[in-house]
PDB file of C-alpha atoms and ligand atoms in Angstrom:
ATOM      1  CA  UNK P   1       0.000   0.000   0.000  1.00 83.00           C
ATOM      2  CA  UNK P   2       1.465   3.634  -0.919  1.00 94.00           C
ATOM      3  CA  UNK P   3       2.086   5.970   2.158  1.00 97.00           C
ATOM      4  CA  UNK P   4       1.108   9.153   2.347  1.00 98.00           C
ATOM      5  CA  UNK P   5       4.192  10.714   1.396  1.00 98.00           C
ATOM      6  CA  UNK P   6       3.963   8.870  -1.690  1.00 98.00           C
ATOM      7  CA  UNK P   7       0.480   9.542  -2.321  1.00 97.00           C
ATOM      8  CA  UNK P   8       1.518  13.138  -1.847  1.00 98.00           C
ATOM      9  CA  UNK P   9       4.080  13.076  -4.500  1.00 97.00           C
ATOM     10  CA  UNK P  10       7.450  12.455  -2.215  1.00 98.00           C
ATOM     11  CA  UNK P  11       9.820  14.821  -0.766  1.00 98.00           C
ATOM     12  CA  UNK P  12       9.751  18.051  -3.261  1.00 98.00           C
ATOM     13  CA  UNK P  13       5.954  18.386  -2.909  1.00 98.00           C
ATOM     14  CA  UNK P  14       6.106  17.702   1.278  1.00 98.00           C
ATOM     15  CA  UNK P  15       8.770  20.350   1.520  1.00 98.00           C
ATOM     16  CA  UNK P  16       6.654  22.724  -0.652  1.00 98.00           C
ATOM     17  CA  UNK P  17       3.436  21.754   1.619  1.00 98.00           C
ATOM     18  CA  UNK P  18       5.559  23.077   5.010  1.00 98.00           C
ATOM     19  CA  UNK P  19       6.631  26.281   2.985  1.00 98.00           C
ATOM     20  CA  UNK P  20       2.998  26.968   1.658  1.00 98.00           C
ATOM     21  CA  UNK P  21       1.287  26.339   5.290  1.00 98.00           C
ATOM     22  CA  UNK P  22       3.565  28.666   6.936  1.00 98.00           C
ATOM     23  CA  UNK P  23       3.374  31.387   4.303  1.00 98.00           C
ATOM     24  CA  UNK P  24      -0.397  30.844   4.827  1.00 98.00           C
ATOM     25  CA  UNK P  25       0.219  31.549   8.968  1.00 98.00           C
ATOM     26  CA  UNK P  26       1.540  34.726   7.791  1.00 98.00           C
ATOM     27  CA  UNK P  27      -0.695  35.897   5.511  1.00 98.00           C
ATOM     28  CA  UNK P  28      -4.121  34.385   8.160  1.00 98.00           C
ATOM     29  CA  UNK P  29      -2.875  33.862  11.494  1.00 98.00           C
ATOM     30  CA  UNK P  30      -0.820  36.815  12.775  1.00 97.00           C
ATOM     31  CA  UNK P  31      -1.482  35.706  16.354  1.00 97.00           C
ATOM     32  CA  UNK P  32       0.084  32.392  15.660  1.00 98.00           C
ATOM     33  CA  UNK P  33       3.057  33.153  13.274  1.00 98.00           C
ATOM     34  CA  UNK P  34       4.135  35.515  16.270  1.00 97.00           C
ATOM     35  CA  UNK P  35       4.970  32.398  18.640  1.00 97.00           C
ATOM     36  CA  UNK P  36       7.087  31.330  15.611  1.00 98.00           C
ATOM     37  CA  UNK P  37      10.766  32.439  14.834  1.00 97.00           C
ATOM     38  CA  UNK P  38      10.730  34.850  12.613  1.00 96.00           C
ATOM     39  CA  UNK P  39      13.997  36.800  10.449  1.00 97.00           C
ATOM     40  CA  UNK P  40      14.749  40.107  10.386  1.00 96.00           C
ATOM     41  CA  UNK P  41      12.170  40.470   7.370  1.00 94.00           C
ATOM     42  CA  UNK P  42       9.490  39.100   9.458  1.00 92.00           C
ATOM     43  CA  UNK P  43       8.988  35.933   7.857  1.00 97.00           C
ATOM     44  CA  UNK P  44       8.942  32.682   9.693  1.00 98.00           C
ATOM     45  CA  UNK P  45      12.731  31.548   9.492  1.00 98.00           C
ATOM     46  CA  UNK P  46      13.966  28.878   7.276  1.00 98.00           C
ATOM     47  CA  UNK P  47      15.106  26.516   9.744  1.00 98.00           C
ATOM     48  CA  UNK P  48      11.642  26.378  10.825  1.00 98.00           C
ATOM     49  CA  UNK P  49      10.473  25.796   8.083  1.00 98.00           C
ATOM     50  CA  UNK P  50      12.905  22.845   7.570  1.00 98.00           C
ATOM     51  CA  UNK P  51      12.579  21.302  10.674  1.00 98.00           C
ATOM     52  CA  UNK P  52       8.661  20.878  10.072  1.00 98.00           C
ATOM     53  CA  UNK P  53       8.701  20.122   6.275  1.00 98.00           C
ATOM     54  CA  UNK P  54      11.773  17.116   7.395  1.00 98.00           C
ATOM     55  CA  UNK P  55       9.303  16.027  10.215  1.00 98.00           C
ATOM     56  CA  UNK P  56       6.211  16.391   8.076  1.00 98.00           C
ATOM     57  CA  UNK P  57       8.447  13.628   5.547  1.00 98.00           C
ATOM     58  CA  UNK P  58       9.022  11.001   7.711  1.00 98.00           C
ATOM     59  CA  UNK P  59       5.784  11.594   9.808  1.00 98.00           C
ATOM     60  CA  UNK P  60       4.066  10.491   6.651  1.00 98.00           C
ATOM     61  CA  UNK P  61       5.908   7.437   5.624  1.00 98.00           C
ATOM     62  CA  UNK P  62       9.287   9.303   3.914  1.00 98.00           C
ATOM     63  CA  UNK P  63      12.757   8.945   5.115  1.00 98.00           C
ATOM     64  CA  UNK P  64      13.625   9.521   8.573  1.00 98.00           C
ATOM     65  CA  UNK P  65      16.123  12.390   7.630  1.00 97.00           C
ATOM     66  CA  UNK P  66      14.349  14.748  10.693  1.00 98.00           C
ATOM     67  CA  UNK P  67      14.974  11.701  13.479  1.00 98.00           C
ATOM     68  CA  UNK P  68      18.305  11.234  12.055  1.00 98.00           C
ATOM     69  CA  UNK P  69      19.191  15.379  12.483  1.00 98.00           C
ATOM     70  CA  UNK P  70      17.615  16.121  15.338  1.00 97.00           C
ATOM     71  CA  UNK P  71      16.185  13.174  17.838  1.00 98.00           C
ATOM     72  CA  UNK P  72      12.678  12.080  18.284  1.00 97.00           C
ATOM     73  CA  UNK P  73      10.219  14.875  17.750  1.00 96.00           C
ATOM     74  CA  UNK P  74       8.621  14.344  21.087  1.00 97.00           C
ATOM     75  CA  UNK P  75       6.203  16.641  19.840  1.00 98.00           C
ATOM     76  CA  UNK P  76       4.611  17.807  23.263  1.00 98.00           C
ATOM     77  CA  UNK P  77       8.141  18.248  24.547  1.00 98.00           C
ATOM     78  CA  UNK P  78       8.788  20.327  22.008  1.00 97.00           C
ATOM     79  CA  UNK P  79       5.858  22.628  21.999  1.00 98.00           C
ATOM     80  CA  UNK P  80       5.756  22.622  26.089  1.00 97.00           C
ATOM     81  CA  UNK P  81       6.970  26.490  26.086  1.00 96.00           C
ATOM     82  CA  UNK P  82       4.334  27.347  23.483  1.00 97.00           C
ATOM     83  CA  UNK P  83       0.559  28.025  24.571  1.00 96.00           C
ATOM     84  CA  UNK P  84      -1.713  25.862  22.743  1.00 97.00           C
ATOM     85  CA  UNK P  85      -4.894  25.974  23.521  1.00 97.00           C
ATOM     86  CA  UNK P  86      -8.154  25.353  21.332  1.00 97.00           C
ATOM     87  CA  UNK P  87      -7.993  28.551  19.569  1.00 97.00           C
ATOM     88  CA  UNK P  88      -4.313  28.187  18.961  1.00 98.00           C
ATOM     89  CA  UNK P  89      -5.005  24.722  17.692  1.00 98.00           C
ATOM     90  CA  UNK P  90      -8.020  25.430  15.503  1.00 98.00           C
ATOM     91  CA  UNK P  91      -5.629  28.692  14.163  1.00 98.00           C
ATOM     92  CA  UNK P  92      -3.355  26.291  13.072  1.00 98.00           C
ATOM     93  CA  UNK P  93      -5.376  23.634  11.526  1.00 98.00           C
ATOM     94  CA  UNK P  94      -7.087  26.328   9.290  1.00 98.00           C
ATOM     95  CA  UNK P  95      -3.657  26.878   8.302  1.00 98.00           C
ATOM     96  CA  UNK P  96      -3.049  23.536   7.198  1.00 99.00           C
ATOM     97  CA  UNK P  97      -6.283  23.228   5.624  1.00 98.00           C
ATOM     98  CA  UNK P  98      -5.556  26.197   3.293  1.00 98.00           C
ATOM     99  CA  UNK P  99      -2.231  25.042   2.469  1.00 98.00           C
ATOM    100  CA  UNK P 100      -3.544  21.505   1.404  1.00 98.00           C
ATOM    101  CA  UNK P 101      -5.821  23.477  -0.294  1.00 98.00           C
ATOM    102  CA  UNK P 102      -2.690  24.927  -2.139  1.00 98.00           C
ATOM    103  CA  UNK P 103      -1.317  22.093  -3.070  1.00 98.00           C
ATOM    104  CA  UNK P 104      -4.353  20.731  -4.137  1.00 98.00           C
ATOM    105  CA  UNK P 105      -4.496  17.312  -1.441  1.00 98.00           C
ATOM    106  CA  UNK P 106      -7.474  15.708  -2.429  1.00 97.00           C
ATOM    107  CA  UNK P 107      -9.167  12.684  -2.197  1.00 96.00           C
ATOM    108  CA  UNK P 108      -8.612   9.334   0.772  1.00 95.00           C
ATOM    109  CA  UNK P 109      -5.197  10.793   1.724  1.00 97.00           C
ATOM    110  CA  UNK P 110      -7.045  14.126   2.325  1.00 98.00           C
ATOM    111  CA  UNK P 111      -9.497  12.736   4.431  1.00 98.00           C
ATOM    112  CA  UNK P 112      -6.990  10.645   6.326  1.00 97.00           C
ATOM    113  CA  UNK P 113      -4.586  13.542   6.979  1.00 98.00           C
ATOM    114  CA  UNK P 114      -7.615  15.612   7.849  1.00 98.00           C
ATOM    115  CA  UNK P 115      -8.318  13.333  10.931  1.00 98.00           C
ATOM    116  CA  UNK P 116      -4.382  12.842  11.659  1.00 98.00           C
ATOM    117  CA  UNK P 117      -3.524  16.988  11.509  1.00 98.00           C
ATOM    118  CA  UNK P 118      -6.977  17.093  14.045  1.00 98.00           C
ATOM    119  CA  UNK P 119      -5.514  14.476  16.601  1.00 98.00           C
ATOM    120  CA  UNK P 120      -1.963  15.325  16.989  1.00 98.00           C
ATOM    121  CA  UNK P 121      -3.056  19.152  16.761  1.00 98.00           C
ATOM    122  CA  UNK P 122      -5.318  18.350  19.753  1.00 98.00           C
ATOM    123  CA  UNK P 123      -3.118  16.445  21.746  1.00 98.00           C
ATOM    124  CA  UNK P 124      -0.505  19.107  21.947  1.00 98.00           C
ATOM    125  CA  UNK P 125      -3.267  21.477  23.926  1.00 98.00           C
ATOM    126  CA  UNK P 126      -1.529  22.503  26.980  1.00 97.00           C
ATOM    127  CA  UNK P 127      -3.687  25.475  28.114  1.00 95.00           C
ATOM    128  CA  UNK P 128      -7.044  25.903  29.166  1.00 93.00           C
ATOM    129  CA  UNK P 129      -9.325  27.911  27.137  1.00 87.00           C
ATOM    130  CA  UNK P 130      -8.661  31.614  28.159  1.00 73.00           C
ATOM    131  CA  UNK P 131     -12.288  32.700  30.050  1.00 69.00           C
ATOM    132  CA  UNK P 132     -14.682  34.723  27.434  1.00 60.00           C
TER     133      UNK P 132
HETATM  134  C1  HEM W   1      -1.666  23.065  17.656  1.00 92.41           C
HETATM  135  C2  HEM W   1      -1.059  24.227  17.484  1.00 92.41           C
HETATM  136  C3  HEM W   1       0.430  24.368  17.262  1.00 92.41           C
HETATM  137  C4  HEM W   1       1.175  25.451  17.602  1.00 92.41           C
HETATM  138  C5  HEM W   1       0.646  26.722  18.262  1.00 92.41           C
HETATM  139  C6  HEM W   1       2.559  25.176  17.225  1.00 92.41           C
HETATM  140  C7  HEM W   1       3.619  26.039  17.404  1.00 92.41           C
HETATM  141  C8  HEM W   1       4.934  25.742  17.151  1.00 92.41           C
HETATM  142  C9  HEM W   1       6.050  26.607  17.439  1.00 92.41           C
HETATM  143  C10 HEM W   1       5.952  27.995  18.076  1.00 92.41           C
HETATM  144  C11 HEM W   1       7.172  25.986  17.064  1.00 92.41           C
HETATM  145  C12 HEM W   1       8.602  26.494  17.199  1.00 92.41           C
HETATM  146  C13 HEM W   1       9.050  27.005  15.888  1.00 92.41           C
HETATM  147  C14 HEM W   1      10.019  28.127  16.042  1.00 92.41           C
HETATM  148  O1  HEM W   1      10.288  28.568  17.153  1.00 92.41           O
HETATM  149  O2  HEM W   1      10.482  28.610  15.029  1.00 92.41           O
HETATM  150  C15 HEM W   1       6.774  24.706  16.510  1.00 92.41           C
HETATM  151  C16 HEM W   1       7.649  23.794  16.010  1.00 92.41           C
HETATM  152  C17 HEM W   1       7.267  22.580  15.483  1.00 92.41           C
HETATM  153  N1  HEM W   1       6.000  22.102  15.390  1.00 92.41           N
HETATM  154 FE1  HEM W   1       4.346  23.001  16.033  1.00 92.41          FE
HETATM  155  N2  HEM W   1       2.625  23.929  16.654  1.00 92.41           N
HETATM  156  C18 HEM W   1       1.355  23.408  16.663  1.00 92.41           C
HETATM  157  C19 HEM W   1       0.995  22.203  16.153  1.00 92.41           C
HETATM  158  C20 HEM W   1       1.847  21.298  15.575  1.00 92.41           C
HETATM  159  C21 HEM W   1       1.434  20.033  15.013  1.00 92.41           C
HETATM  160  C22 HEM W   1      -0.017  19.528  14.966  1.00 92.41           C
HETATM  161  C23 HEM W   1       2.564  19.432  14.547  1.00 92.41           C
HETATM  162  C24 HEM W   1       2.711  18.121  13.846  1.00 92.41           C
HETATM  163  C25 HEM W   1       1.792  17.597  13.071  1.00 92.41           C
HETATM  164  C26 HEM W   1       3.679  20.310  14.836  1.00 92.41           C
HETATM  165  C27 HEM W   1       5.007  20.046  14.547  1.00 92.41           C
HETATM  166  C28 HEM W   1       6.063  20.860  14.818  1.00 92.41           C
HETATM  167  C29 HEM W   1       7.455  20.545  14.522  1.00 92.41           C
HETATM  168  C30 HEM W   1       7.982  19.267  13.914  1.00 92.41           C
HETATM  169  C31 HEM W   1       8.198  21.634  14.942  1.00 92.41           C
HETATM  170  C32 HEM W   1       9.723  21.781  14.828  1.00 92.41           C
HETATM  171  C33 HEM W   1      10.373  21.255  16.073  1.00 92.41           C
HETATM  172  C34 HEM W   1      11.870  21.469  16.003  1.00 92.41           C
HETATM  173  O3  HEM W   1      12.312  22.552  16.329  1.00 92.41           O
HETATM  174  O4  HEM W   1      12.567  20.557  15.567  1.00 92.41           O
HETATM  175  N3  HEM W   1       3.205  21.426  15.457  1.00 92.41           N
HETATM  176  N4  HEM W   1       5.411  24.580  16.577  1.00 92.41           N
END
């Protein structure tokens, strides 16, 4: 059976998948692109980028060139200085929504990446919903 990553079209279009969902964080989500490192032109830096588009590859069935460079992504770990909570989680999905979108992920692997982005999105919630 293919993996996502190859149902997606391999590494180049991955890659391009990280790149387009953070340029869509800029362009939507001011709120969240500001927990982000950004360089001095305001944009979200390129190691960041790299760091998820490498995770994003072997997350989905690719080569495990992001465990190799930098460890297990213990993925709560790594967001534990970050406040997510469920705006900061829906903020981000619609990000990755509109950068699927972009790259024009249709179809079963949609759907299944759909549910996937929604779990692991959720279970790195780590603050209480502010009080309205
Ligand atoms: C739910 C809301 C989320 C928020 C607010 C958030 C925020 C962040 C922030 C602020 C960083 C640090 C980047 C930097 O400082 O430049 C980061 C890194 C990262 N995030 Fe998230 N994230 C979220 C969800 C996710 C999800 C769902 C995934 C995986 C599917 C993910 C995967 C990663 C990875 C792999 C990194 C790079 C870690 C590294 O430095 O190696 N994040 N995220």
């Amino acid at each position: 059976m293919e993996s996502p990553y190859q149902l997606l079209g391999g590494r180049e279009s991955v890659l391009a998948l990280a790149e387009v969902f953070y340029d869509a964080m800029e362009r939507d989500e001011p709120e969240l692109a500001a927990l982000h490192q950004t360089d001095e032109s305001g944009r979200i830096t390129s190691g960041t980028r790299e760091r998820f588009g490498l995770f994003l590859v072997g997350w989905l069935g690719g080569p495990q060139e992001y465990m190799a460079r930098h460890g297990h992504p213990r993925l709560r770990m790594r967001h534990r200085f970050v406040p997510v909570d469920s705006g900061m989680r829906d903020a981000w999905l619609r990000c990755m929504q509109a950068a699927m979108d972009t790259r024009g992920v249709r179809g079963p692997v949609r759907g299944f990446l759909d549910q996937r982005f929604a779990e692991v999105a959720d279970f790195l919630r780590n603050r209480p919903d502010a009080a309205s």
